[in-house]
Amino acid sequence: MQNSGFSFVHSAFIGAILLLALAAAFALVLPEKQPPGMYENPPSPVQQSDTQADTALPTDTKEETDPGQPEDFAPITATSAQEKYTMATSEVFEESQQGAKPQVSTVQKPPLYNTPPVSFDTVNETILPALVNILCGSTSNSNITGMTGSGIVIDPRGVILTNAHVAQYLLLQNHPSKPVACVVRVGSPAKIQYTAEILAFPQAWAEQHGKDLFLKTPTGTGEHDWALLYITGRTDGSEKPSAYPFVPFDPRYAIVETGDPVLLASYPADFVGSIVIREALWPVSTITRIQKVYTFTQSAIDVLSLGGTIVAQRGSSGGAVLNQWGKLVGLIVTSSVGDTTDDRDLRAITMAHVSNSMQEQTGSDLNALLELGNFPERAKDLKEKSTPLLLELFPL
């Protein structure tokens, strides 16, 4: 979308966008029982390496039986392998409702990095400038409701990582007759700053979930639920920064395990009104531990169970999971249904899954894709060649 369209958004239209976003503060739900194709790994430690080589999980994983149907979504109040899950457009993490903290494995591991860990205060100072709020709303010609979600800048050239179920709205910016208007906001509170376009989007996710666009409670496991955006300009037309604050990521499969402490950060919006979303939506960060790990393949860690936290809200989808070295190791993606954040189980896909899925979908893993550069031309190429085909997968 051209800058002129966003200057319109920047004025009176932004109020309508925010009202619509509140109505749809997007969230995705996992089936009530363990989703087909997702396996729980036992909490035994995984061997780590200080090299960049992947380390596979033990092969003694087991498939959950009776996966159930995604149509059955009765609310739940406890977490288990057979809970239902909603896509997390916003989710935050605190201590569990009992106040107990998960135990850390006492098994000694080789060092993950050649440098010592840093305090989570330092990690928090690193992630907040790189955290973004993605806000979308319908135009006068569109029947699509709005959305608010999160994202993380992972490259100083302006590349944002978020979920496909968030980025699908930016894909719809280019619909010929029913466009959606989106902006990227940053800061505390979130302020409109940038426009963005899709840089990479998984066709596999669109084929499976594009049809769910108008569902009140769409479901998903988190598989292939990633997307890359590229910041194309400022909403006020001024010159873009020469570099953006960003966080480094670690796509190794063996980089996380049960009991690891992590910091979560996002822009949750489940319990606030439209005025707060418009004028005072603040990022939230919190510290927790990984409760369980899951895999789509029985041989790697793809999904992290993070328990009930303050980040377990709509609006947190696309938020960050960082380790003690300040590395992005997960992308917030789903949450179980519950009346309070304590009742929910927040989940994230690992950066290893993101990178591996990206290899499957685009032919390049995350590191290789970023090394290719030439983001303006590649975003333009996707918009002109791939977007029309992807839009056919959405019920518009």
PDB file of C-alpha atoms in Angstrom, residues 19-311:
ATOM      1  CA  LEU A  19     -12.040  -0.283  17.289  1.00  0.00           C
ATOM      2  CA  LEU A  20     -12.014  -3.078  14.749  1.00  0.00           C
ATOM      3  CA  ALA A  21      -8.753  -4.391  16.115  1.00  0.00           C
ATOM      4  CA  LEU A  22     -10.252  -4.635  19.577  1.00  0.00           C
ATOM      5  CA  ALA A  23     -13.127  -6.695  18.232  1.00  0.00           C
ATOM      6  CA  ALA A  24     -10.766  -9.175  16.622  1.00  0.00           C
ATOM      7  CA  ALA A  25      -7.602  -8.982  18.765  1.00  0.00           C
ATOM      8  CA  PHE A  26      -6.792 -12.200  16.944  1.00  0.00           C
ATOM      9  CA  ALA A  27      -6.092 -15.474  18.652  1.00  0.00           C
ATOM     10  CA  LEU A  28      -5.667 -19.042  17.426  1.00  0.00           C
ATOM     11  CA  VAL A  29      -6.824 -22.158  19.227  1.00  0.00           C
ATOM     12  CA  LEU A  30      -5.384 -25.630  19.239  1.00  0.00           C
ATOM     13  CA  PRO A  31      -7.785 -28.578  19.160  1.00  0.00           C
ATOM     14  CA  GLU A  32      -9.255 -29.660  22.488  1.00  0.00           C
ATOM     15  CA  LYS A  33      -7.196 -32.831  22.391  1.00  0.00           C
ATOM     16  CA  GLN A  34      -3.579 -33.089  21.342  1.00  0.00           C
ATOM     17  CA  PRO A  35      -3.432 -32.041  17.669  1.00  0.00           C
ATOM     18  CA  PRO A  36      -2.659 -34.657  15.022  1.00  0.00           C
ATOM     19  CA  GLY A  37       1.008 -34.673  14.165  1.00  0.00           C
ATOM     20  CA  MET A  38       2.160 -33.130  17.450  1.00  0.00           C
ATOM     21  CA  TYR A  39       4.064 -35.270  19.903  1.00  0.00           C
ATOM     22  CA  GLU A  40       5.121 -34.591  23.467  1.00  0.00           C
ATOM     23  CA  ASN A  41       8.754 -35.190  24.314  1.00  0.00           C
ATOM     24  CA  PRO A  42       9.685 -36.462  27.771  1.00  0.00           C
ATOM     25  CA  PRO A  43      11.410 -33.838  29.930  1.00  0.00           C
ATOM     26  CA  SER A  44      14.758 -35.642  29.810  1.00  0.00           C
ATOM     27  CA  PRO A  45      17.668 -33.335  29.039  1.00  0.00           C
ATOM     28  CA  VAL A  46      18.863 -32.842  25.487  1.00  0.00           C
ATOM     29  CA  GLN A  47      22.548 -32.802  24.779  1.00  0.00           C
ATOM     30  CA  GLN A  48      23.765 -29.329  23.839  1.00  0.00           C
ATOM     31  CA  SER A  49      26.760 -28.166  21.856  1.00  0.00           C
ATOM     32  CA  ASP A  50      28.632 -24.902  21.648  1.00  0.00           C
ATOM     33  CA  THR A  51      28.770 -25.305  17.883  1.00  0.00           C
ATOM     34  CA  GLN A  52      26.062 -24.393  15.373  1.00  0.00           C
ATOM     35  CA  ALA A  53      25.219 -28.035  14.700  1.00  0.00           C
ATOM     36  CA  ASP A  54      21.710 -29.270  15.507  1.00  0.00           C
ATOM     37  CA  THR A  55      21.300 -31.980  18.129  1.00  0.00           C
ATOM     38  CA  ALA A  56      18.349 -34.331  17.773  1.00  0.00           C
ATOM     39  CA  LEU A  57      16.059 -35.248  20.643  1.00  0.00           C
ATOM     40  CA  PRO A  58      15.849 -38.785  22.001  1.00  0.00           C
ATOM     41  CA  THR A  59      13.681 -40.985  19.804  1.00  0.00           C
ATOM     42  CA  ASP A  60      11.561 -42.375  22.658  1.00  0.00           C
ATOM     43  CA  THR A  61       8.739 -39.935  21.985  1.00  0.00           C
ATOM     44  CA  LYS A  62       5.177 -41.131  21.778  1.00  0.00           C
ATOM     45  CA  GLU A  63       2.219 -39.956  19.782  1.00  0.00           C
ATOM     46  CA  GLU A  64      -0.826 -38.728  21.652  1.00  0.00           C
ATOM     47  CA  THR A  65      -3.843 -40.831  20.719  1.00  0.00           C
ATOM     48  CA  ASP A  66      -7.411 -39.721  20.023  1.00  0.00           C
ATOM     49  CA  PRO A  67      -6.469 -36.303  18.662  1.00  0.00           C
ATOM     50  CA  GLY A  68     -10.059 -35.114  18.589  1.00  0.00           C
ATOM     51  CA  GLN A  69     -11.706 -32.700  16.221  1.00  0.00           C
ATOM     52  CA  PRO A  70     -10.923 -28.979  16.013  1.00  0.00           C
ATOM     53  CA  GLU A  71     -14.645 -28.171  15.973  1.00  0.00           C
ATOM     54  CA  ASP A  72     -14.985 -29.009  19.673  1.00  0.00           C
ATOM     55  CA  PHE A  73     -13.889 -25.989  21.711  1.00  0.00           C
ATOM     56  CA  ALA A  74     -15.430 -26.004  25.173  1.00  0.00           C
ATOM     57  CA  PRO A  75     -13.541 -23.671  27.551  1.00  0.00           C
ATOM     58  CA  ILE A  76     -11.086 -25.255  29.962  1.00  0.00           C
ATOM     59  CA  THR A  77      -9.513 -24.137  33.226  1.00  0.00           C
ATOM     60  CA  ALA A  78      -6.504 -26.442  33.520  1.00  0.00           C
ATOM     61  CA  THR A  79      -3.612 -27.350  31.291  1.00  0.00           C
ATOM     62  CA  SER A  80      -3.055 -30.838  29.938  1.00  0.00           C
ATOM     63  CA  ALA A  81      -2.038 -32.570  26.743  1.00  0.00           C
ATOM     64  CA  GLN A  82      -5.704 -32.716  25.771  1.00  0.00           C
ATOM     65  CA  GLU A  83      -6.576 -29.043  26.191  1.00  0.00           C
ATOM     66  CA  LYS A  84      -7.845 -26.840  23.457  1.00  0.00           C
ATOM     67  CA  TYR A  85      -5.685 -23.989  22.346  1.00  0.00           C
ATOM     68  CA  THR A  86      -6.321 -20.566  20.880  1.00  0.00           C
ATOM     69  CA  MET A  87      -3.908 -18.622  18.701  1.00  0.00           C
ATOM     70  CA  ALA A  88      -2.158 -16.107  20.855  1.00  0.00           C
ATOM     71  CA  THR A  89      -2.348 -12.664  19.404  1.00  0.00           C
ATOM     72  CA  SER A  90      -1.297 -11.528  22.806  1.00  0.00           C
ATOM     73  CA  GLU A  91       0.007 -13.451  25.733  1.00  0.00           C
ATOM     74  CA  VAL A  92       2.170 -12.635  28.774  1.00  0.00           C
ATOM     75  CA  PHE A  93       3.744 -14.915  31.358  1.00  0.00           C
ATOM     76  CA  GLU A  94       3.901 -14.773  35.159  1.00  0.00           C
ATOM     77  CA  GLU A  95       4.313 -17.387  37.884  1.00  0.00           C
ATOM     78  CA  SER A  96       1.742 -20.194  37.950  1.00  0.00           C
ATOM     79  CA  GLN A  97      -1.399 -19.705  39.990  1.00  0.00           C
ATOM     80  CA  GLN A  98       0.021 -21.921  42.753  1.00  0.00           C
ATOM     81  CA  GLY A  99       3.099 -19.729  42.927  1.00  0.00           C
ATOM     82  CA  ALA A 100       5.425 -22.683  42.362  1.00  0.00           C
ATOM     83  CA  LYS A 101       8.262 -22.369  39.890  1.00  0.00           C
ATOM     84  CA  PRO A 102       9.173 -25.212  37.523  1.00  0.00           C
ATOM     85  CA  GLN A 103      12.258 -27.150  38.486  1.00  0.00           C
ATOM     86  CA  VAL A 104      15.434 -26.835  36.466  1.00  0.00           C
ATOM     87  CA  SER A 105      17.242 -29.962  35.323  1.00  0.00           C
ATOM     88  CA  THR A 106      20.353 -30.673  37.393  1.00  0.00           C
ATOM     89  CA  VAL A 107      22.065 -32.476  34.522  1.00  0.00           C
ATOM     90  CA  GLN A 108      25.170 -30.591  33.431  1.00  0.00           C
ATOM     91  CA  LYS A 109      25.250 -29.559  29.774  1.00  0.00           C
ATOM     92  CA  PRO A 110      28.037 -28.302  27.583  1.00  0.00           C
ATOM     93  CA  PRO A 111      27.935 -24.508  27.291  1.00  0.00           C
ATOM     94  CA  LEU A 112      25.497 -23.115  24.751  1.00  0.00           C
ATOM     95  CA  TYR A 113      27.722 -20.158  23.935  1.00  0.00           C
ATOM     96  CA  ASN A 114      31.268 -19.015  24.512  1.00  0.00           C
ATOM     97  CA  THR A 115      30.055 -16.106  26.631  1.00  0.00           C
ATOM     98  CA  PRO A 116      28.353 -16.168  30.046  1.00  0.00           C
ATOM     99  CA  PRO A 117      24.611 -15.510  30.335  1.00  0.00           C
ATOM    100  CA  VAL A 118      23.425 -12.000  31.107  1.00  0.00           C
ATOM    101  CA  SER A 119      20.718 -10.784  33.451  1.00  0.00           C
ATOM    102  CA  PHE A 120      17.144 -10.741  32.225  1.00  0.00           C
ATOM    103  CA  ASP A 121      17.128  -7.018  32.936  1.00  0.00           C
ATOM    104  CA  THR A 122      19.719  -6.704  30.184  1.00  0.00           C
ATOM    105  CA  VAL A 123      17.740  -9.026  27.900  1.00  0.00           C
ATOM    106  CA  ASN A 124      14.639  -6.930  28.520  1.00  0.00           C
ATOM    107  CA  GLU A 125      16.469  -3.739  27.573  1.00  0.00           C
ATOM    108  CA  THR A 126      17.484  -5.410  24.305  1.00  0.00           C
ATOM    109  CA  ILE A 127      14.099  -6.766  23.247  1.00  0.00           C
ATOM    110  CA  LEU A 128      11.834  -3.801  23.989  1.00  0.00           C
ATOM    111  CA  PRO A 129      13.255  -1.491  21.258  1.00  0.00           C
ATOM    112  CA  ALA A 130      12.989  -4.380  18.766  1.00  0.00           C
ATOM    113  CA  LEU A 131       9.414  -5.307  19.683  1.00  0.00           C
ATOM    114  CA  VAL A 132       6.622  -4.032  17.426  1.00  0.00           C
ATOM    115  CA  ASN A 133       2.838  -3.893  17.494  1.00  0.00           C
ATOM    116  CA  ILE A 134       1.097  -4.722  14.215  1.00  0.00           C
ATOM    117  CA  LEU A 135      -2.301  -3.071  13.871  1.00  0.00           C
ATOM    118  CA  CYS A 136      -4.720  -3.689  11.003  1.00  0.00           C
ATOM    119  CA  GLY A 137      -8.262  -2.570  10.239  1.00  0.00           C
ATOM    120  CA  SER A 138     -10.719  -2.840   7.394  1.00  0.00           C
ATOM    121  CA  THR A 139     -11.332  -0.132   4.839  1.00  0.00           C
ATOM    122  CA  SER A 140     -14.745   1.094   3.694  1.00  0.00           C
ATOM    123  CA  ASN A 141     -14.797  -1.551   0.956  1.00  0.00           C
ATOM    124  CA  SER A 142     -13.816  -4.487   3.170  1.00  0.00           C
ATOM    125  CA  ASN A 143     -15.802  -6.796   5.430  1.00  0.00           C
ATOM    126  CA  ILE A 144     -12.699  -7.987   7.278  1.00  0.00           C
ATOM    127  CA  THR A 145     -12.465  -7.077  10.950  1.00  0.00           C
ATOM    128  CA  GLY A 146      -9.298  -5.679  12.477  1.00  0.00           C
ATOM    129  CA  MET A 147      -6.412  -7.278  14.327  1.00  0.00           C
ATOM    130  CA  THR A 148      -3.661  -6.372  16.772  1.00  0.00           C
ATOM    131  CA  GLY A 149      -0.598  -8.558  17.171  1.00  0.00           C
ATOM    132  CA  SER A 150       3.104  -8.492  17.931  1.00  0.00           C
ATOM    133  CA  GLY A 151       6.345  -8.914  16.009  1.00  0.00           C
ATOM    134  CA  ILE A 152      10.114  -8.785  16.468  1.00  0.00           C
ATOM    135  CA  VAL A 153      12.728  -7.005  14.363  1.00  0.00           C
ATOM    136  CA  ILE A 154      15.394  -9.655  13.685  1.00  0.00           C
ATOM    137  CA  ASP A 155      17.565  -7.768  11.195  1.00  0.00           C
ATOM    138  CA  PRO A 156      18.834  -4.158  11.358  1.00  0.00           C
ATOM    139  CA  ARG A 157      17.656  -3.621   7.779  1.00  0.00           C
ATOM    140  CA  GLY A 158      14.045  -3.716   8.953  1.00  0.00           C
ATOM    141  CA  VAL A 159      12.949  -7.368   8.789  1.00  0.00           C
ATOM    142  CA  ILE A 160      10.166  -8.311  11.220  1.00  0.00           C
ATOM    143  CA  LEU A 161       9.326 -11.863  12.292  1.00  0.00           C
ATOM    144  CA  THR A 162       5.713 -12.535  13.252  1.00  0.00           C
ATOM    145  CA  ASN A 163       3.047 -15.237  12.866  1.00  0.00           C
ATOM    146  CA  ALA A 164       1.366 -16.101   9.584  1.00  0.00           C
ATOM    147  CA  HIS A 165      -1.992 -15.670  11.318  1.00  0.00           C
ATOM    148  CA  VAL A 166      -0.970 -12.071  12.051  1.00  0.00           C
ATOM    149  CA  ALA A 167       0.743 -11.393   8.719  1.00  0.00           C
ATOM    150  CA  GLN A 168      -2.231 -12.653   6.710  1.00  0.00           C
ATOM    151  CA  TYR A 169      -3.776  -9.239   7.323  1.00  0.00           C
ATOM    152  CA  LEU A 170      -0.813  -7.533   5.664  1.00  0.00           C
ATOM    153  CA  LEU A 171      -1.246  -9.974   2.802  1.00  0.00           C
ATOM    154  CA  LEU A 172      -4.809  -8.681   2.512  1.00  0.00           C
ATOM    155  CA  GLN A 173      -3.505  -5.123   2.142  1.00  0.00           C
ATOM    156  CA  ASN A 174      -3.118  -6.062  -1.504  1.00  0.00           C
ATOM    157  CA  HIS A 175      -6.601  -7.451  -2.094  1.00  0.00           C
ATOM    158  CA  PRO A 176      -7.929  -5.723  -5.240  1.00  0.00           C
ATOM    159  CA  SER A 177     -11.459  -5.036  -3.967  1.00  0.00           C
ATOM    160  CA  LYS A 178     -11.435  -5.572  -0.175  1.00  0.00           C
ATOM    161  CA  PRO A 179      -8.110  -4.229   1.081  1.00  0.00           C
ATOM    162  CA  VAL A 180      -7.048  -4.056   4.716  1.00  0.00           C
ATOM    163  CA  ALA A 181      -4.962  -1.177   6.111  1.00  0.00           C
ATOM    164  CA  CYS A 182      -2.054  -2.041   8.425  1.00  0.00           C
ATOM    165  CA  VAL A 183       0.575  -0.071  10.330  1.00  0.00           C
ATOM    166  CA  VAL A 184       3.577  -0.998  12.465  1.00  0.00           C
ATOM    167  CA  ARG A 185       3.764   0.669  15.871  1.00  0.00           C
ATOM    168  CA  VAL A 186       6.709   0.834  18.256  1.00  0.00           C
ATOM    169  CA  GLY A 187       7.477   2.173  21.700  1.00  0.00           C
ATOM    170  CA  SER A 188       5.954   2.437  25.159  1.00  0.00           C
ATOM    171  CA  PRO A 189       3.135   3.091  24.568  1.00  0.00           C
ATOM    172  CA  ALA A 190       2.870   1.933  20.960  1.00  0.00           C
ATOM    173  CA  LYS A 191       2.951   4.756  18.417  1.00  0.00           C
ATOM    174  CA  ILE A 192       2.385   4.542  14.665  1.00  0.00           C
ATOM    175  CA  GLN A 193       5.702   4.626  12.846  1.00  0.00           C
ATOM    176  CA  TYR A 194       6.022   2.390   9.804  1.00  0.00           C
ATOM    177  CA  THR A 195       4.422   0.705   6.828  1.00  0.00           C
ATOM    178  CA  ALA A 196       5.367  -2.859   5.923  1.00  0.00           C
ATOM    179  CA  GLU A 197       4.931  -5.497   3.247  1.00  0.00           C
ATOM    180  CA  ILE A 198       5.226  -9.285   3.270  1.00  0.00           C
ATOM    181  CA  LEU A 199       8.747 -10.561   2.598  1.00  0.00           C
ATOM    182  CA  ALA A 200       8.081 -14.291   3.056  1.00  0.00           C
ATOM    183  CA  PHE A 201       4.871 -16.190   3.778  1.00  0.00           C
ATOM    184  CA  PRO A 202       4.352 -19.987   4.062  1.00  0.00           C
ATOM    185  CA  GLN A 203       1.963 -21.296   1.427  1.00  0.00           C
ATOM    186  CA  ALA A 204       1.424 -24.430   3.531  1.00  0.00           C
ATOM    187  CA  TRP A 205      -0.121 -22.320   6.302  1.00  0.00           C
ATOM    188  CA  ALA A 206      -2.384 -20.449   3.871  1.00  0.00           C
ATOM    189  CA  GLU A 207      -3.559 -23.707   2.311  1.00  0.00           C
ATOM    190  CA  GLN A 208      -4.573 -25.066   5.704  1.00  0.00           C
ATOM    191  CA  HIS A 209      -5.817 -21.938   7.477  1.00  0.00           C
ATOM    192  CA  GLY A 210      -6.738 -19.327   4.868  1.00  0.00           C
ATOM    193  CA  LYS A 211     -10.300 -20.627   4.986  1.00  0.00           C
ATOM    194  CA  ASP A 212     -10.459 -19.771   8.701  1.00  0.00           C
ATOM    195  CA  LEU A 213     -10.202 -16.008   8.174  1.00  0.00           C
ATOM    196  CA  PHE A 214     -13.745 -15.284   9.367  1.00  0.00           C
ATOM    197  CA  LEU A 215     -13.858 -17.809  12.227  1.00  0.00           C
ATOM    198  CA  LYS A 216     -14.391 -16.249  15.643  1.00  0.00           C
ATOM    199  CA  THR A 217     -12.019 -18.757  17.234  1.00  0.00           C
ATOM    200  CA  PRO A 218      -9.658 -20.169  14.607  1.00  0.00           C
ATOM    201  CA  THR A 219      -7.542 -23.157  15.575  1.00  0.00           C
ATOM    202  CA  GLY A 220      -4.016 -24.301  14.864  1.00  0.00           C
ATOM    203  CA  THR A 221      -0.985 -26.109  16.225  1.00  0.00           C
ATOM    204  CA  GLY A 222       1.561 -23.447  15.286  1.00  0.00           C
ATOM    205  CA  GLU A 223       3.096 -25.508  12.488  1.00  0.00           C
ATOM    206  CA  HIS A 224       4.346 -23.250   9.664  1.00  0.00           C
ATOM    207  CA  ASP A 225       2.868 -20.266  11.538  1.00  0.00           C
ATOM    208  CA  TRP A 226       5.566 -17.702  10.737  1.00  0.00           C
ATOM    209  CA  ALA A 227       6.003 -14.816   8.322  1.00  0.00           C
ATOM    210  CA  LEU A 228       8.592 -12.178   7.523  1.00  0.00           C
ATOM    211  CA  LEU A 229       7.707  -8.520   6.968  1.00  0.00           C
ATOM    212  CA  TYR A 230       9.854  -5.760   5.554  1.00  0.00           C
ATOM    213  CA  ILE A 231       9.530  -2.169   6.744  1.00  0.00           C
ATOM    214  CA  THR A 232       8.921  -0.131   3.586  1.00  0.00           C
ATOM    215  CA  GLY A 233       8.720   3.388   4.993  1.00  0.00           C
ATOM    216  CA  ARG A 234       7.490   5.780   7.641  1.00  0.00           C
ATOM    217  CA  THR A 235       3.810   6.610   7.845  1.00  0.00           C
ATOM    218  CA  ASP A 236       4.594  10.350   7.845  1.00  0.00           C
ATOM    219  CA  GLY A 237       6.656  10.077   4.661  1.00  0.00           C
ATOM    220  CA  SER A 238       9.972  10.979   6.291  1.00  0.00           C
ATOM    221  CA  GLU A 239      13.183   9.057   5.646  1.00  0.00           C
ATOM    222  CA  LYS A 240      13.558   5.582   7.123  1.00  0.00           C
ATOM    223  CA  PRO A 241      16.246   4.919   9.751  1.00  0.00           C
ATOM    224  CA  SER A 242      19.560   3.627   8.435  1.00  0.00           C
ATOM    225  CA  ALA A 243      19.289   0.743  10.919  1.00  0.00           C
ATOM    226  CA  TYR A 244      16.662  -0.637  13.303  1.00  0.00           C
ATOM    227  CA  PRO A 245      17.045  -2.059  16.816  1.00  0.00           C
ATOM    228  CA  PHE A 246      16.933  -5.850  16.518  1.00  0.00           C
ATOM    229  CA  VAL A 247      17.508  -9.055  18.466  1.00  0.00           C
ATOM    230  CA  PRO A 248      19.683 -11.970  17.310  1.00  0.00           C
ATOM    231  CA  PHE A 249      18.090 -15.398  16.982  1.00  0.00           C
ATOM    232  CA  ASP A 250      19.340 -18.951  17.495  1.00  0.00           C
ATOM    233  CA  PRO A 251      17.798 -21.555  15.144  1.00  0.00           C
ATOM    234  CA  ARG A 252      19.490 -24.624  16.656  1.00  0.00           C
ATOM    235  CA  TYR A 253      17.074 -27.375  17.671  1.00  0.00           C
ATOM    236  CA  ALA A 254      19.025 -28.248  20.825  1.00  0.00           C
ATOM    237  CA  ILE A 255      19.070 -24.719  22.197  1.00  0.00           C
ATOM    238  CA  VAL A 256      16.016 -25.125  24.477  1.00  0.00           C
ATOM    239  CA  GLU A 257      14.721 -27.755  26.861  1.00  0.00           C
ATOM    240  CA  THR A 258      12.268 -28.231  29.705  1.00  0.00           C
ATOM    241  CA  GLY A 259      13.077 -26.082  32.732  1.00  0.00           C
ATOM    242  CA  ASP A 260      15.037 -23.413  30.877  1.00  0.00           C
ATOM    243  CA  PRO A 261      14.310 -19.858  32.093  1.00  0.00           C
ATOM    244  CA  VAL A 262      13.129 -17.509  29.362  1.00  0.00           C
ATOM    245  CA  LEU A 263      11.897 -13.948  29.000  1.00  0.00           C
ATOM    246  CA  LEU A 264       8.649 -13.290  27.108  1.00  0.00           C
ATOM    247  CA  ALA A 265       7.728  -9.965  25.510  1.00  0.00           C
ATOM    248  CA  SER A 266       4.687  -8.824  23.524  1.00  0.00           C
ATOM    249  CA  TYR A 267       1.864  -6.284  23.231  1.00  0.00           C
ATOM    250  CA  PRO A 268      -1.049  -8.073  24.988  1.00  0.00           C
ATOM    251  CA  ALA A 269      -4.504  -6.576  24.495  1.00  0.00           C
ATOM    252  CA  ASP A 270      -7.054  -9.009  25.916  1.00  0.00           C
ATOM    253  CA  PHE A 271      -8.271  -6.958  28.867  1.00  0.00           C
ATOM    254  CA  VAL A 272      -8.153  -3.380  27.586  1.00  0.00           C
ATOM    255  CA  GLY A 273     -10.582  -1.206  25.653  1.00  0.00           C
ATOM    256  CA  SER A 274     -10.287   0.602  22.348  1.00  0.00           C
ATOM    257  CA  ILE A 275      -9.065   3.844  23.925  1.00  0.00           C
ATOM    258  CA  VAL A 276      -6.190   2.024  25.610  1.00  0.00           C
ATOM    259  CA  ILE A 277      -5.318   0.215  22.386  1.00  0.00           C
ATOM    260  CA  ARG A 278      -5.341   3.517  20.555  1.00  0.00           C
ATOM    261  CA  GLU A 279      -3.479   5.654  23.056  1.00  0.00           C
ATOM    262  CA  ALA A 280      -1.813   3.540  25.735  1.00  0.00           C
ATOM    263  CA  LEU A 281      -0.989   0.013  24.580  1.00  0.00           C
ATOM    264  CA  TRP A 282       2.246  -0.870  26.362  1.00  0.00           C
ATOM    265  CA  PRO A 283       4.589  -3.787  25.788  1.00  0.00           C
ATOM    266  CA  VAL A 284       4.740  -6.354  28.563  1.00  0.00           C
ATOM    267  CA  SER A 285       7.600  -8.673  29.462  1.00  0.00           C
ATOM    268  CA  THR A 286       7.924 -11.378  32.083  1.00  0.00           C
ATOM    269  CA  ILE A 287      10.160 -14.280  33.077  1.00  0.00           C
ATOM    270  CA  THR A 288       9.090 -17.924  33.202  1.00  0.00           C
ATOM    271  CA  ARG A 289      10.424 -21.419  32.545  1.00  0.00           C
ATOM    272  CA  ILE A 290       9.715 -23.852  29.738  1.00  0.00           C
ATOM    273  CA  GLN A 291       7.153 -26.358  31.050  1.00  0.00           C
ATOM    274  CA  LYS A 292       7.142 -28.938  28.248  1.00  0.00           C
ATOM    275  CA  VAL A 293       8.461 -29.342  24.725  1.00  0.00           C
ATOM    276  CA  TYR A 294       6.682 -30.807  21.697  1.00  0.00           C
ATOM    277  CA  THR A 295       7.623 -31.891  18.217  1.00  0.00           C
ATOM    278  CA  PHE A 296       5.882 -32.234  14.862  1.00  0.00           C
ATOM    279  CA  THR A 297       8.429 -34.798  13.674  1.00  0.00           C
ATOM    280  CA  GLN A 298       9.301 -36.941  16.739  1.00  0.00           C
ATOM    281  CA  SER A 299      12.946 -35.910  16.333  1.00  0.00           C
ATOM    282  CA  ALA A 300      13.202 -32.202  17.180  1.00  0.00           C
ATOM    283  CA  ILE A 301      11.838 -29.552  19.530  1.00  0.00           C
ATOM    284  CA  ASP A 302       9.264 -27.516  17.596  1.00  0.00           C
ATOM    285  CA  VAL A 303       6.867 -26.190  20.258  1.00  0.00           C
ATOM    286  CA  LEU A 304       7.431 -24.812  23.755  1.00  0.00           C
ATOM    287  CA  SER A 305       4.774 -24.959  26.474  1.00  0.00           C
ATOM    288  CA  LEU A 306       5.221 -21.884  28.676  1.00  0.00           C
ATOM    289  CA  GLY A 307       2.354 -22.246  31.143  1.00  0.00           C
ATOM    290  CA  GLY A 308       0.043 -19.495  32.358  1.00  0.00           C
ATOM    291  CA  THR A 309       1.460 -15.983  32.234  1.00  0.00           C
ATOM    292  CA  ILE A 310       0.369 -12.373  31.948  1.00  0.00           C
ATOM    293  CA  VAL A 311       1.389 -12.558  28.273  1.00  0.00           C
TER     294      VAL A 311
END
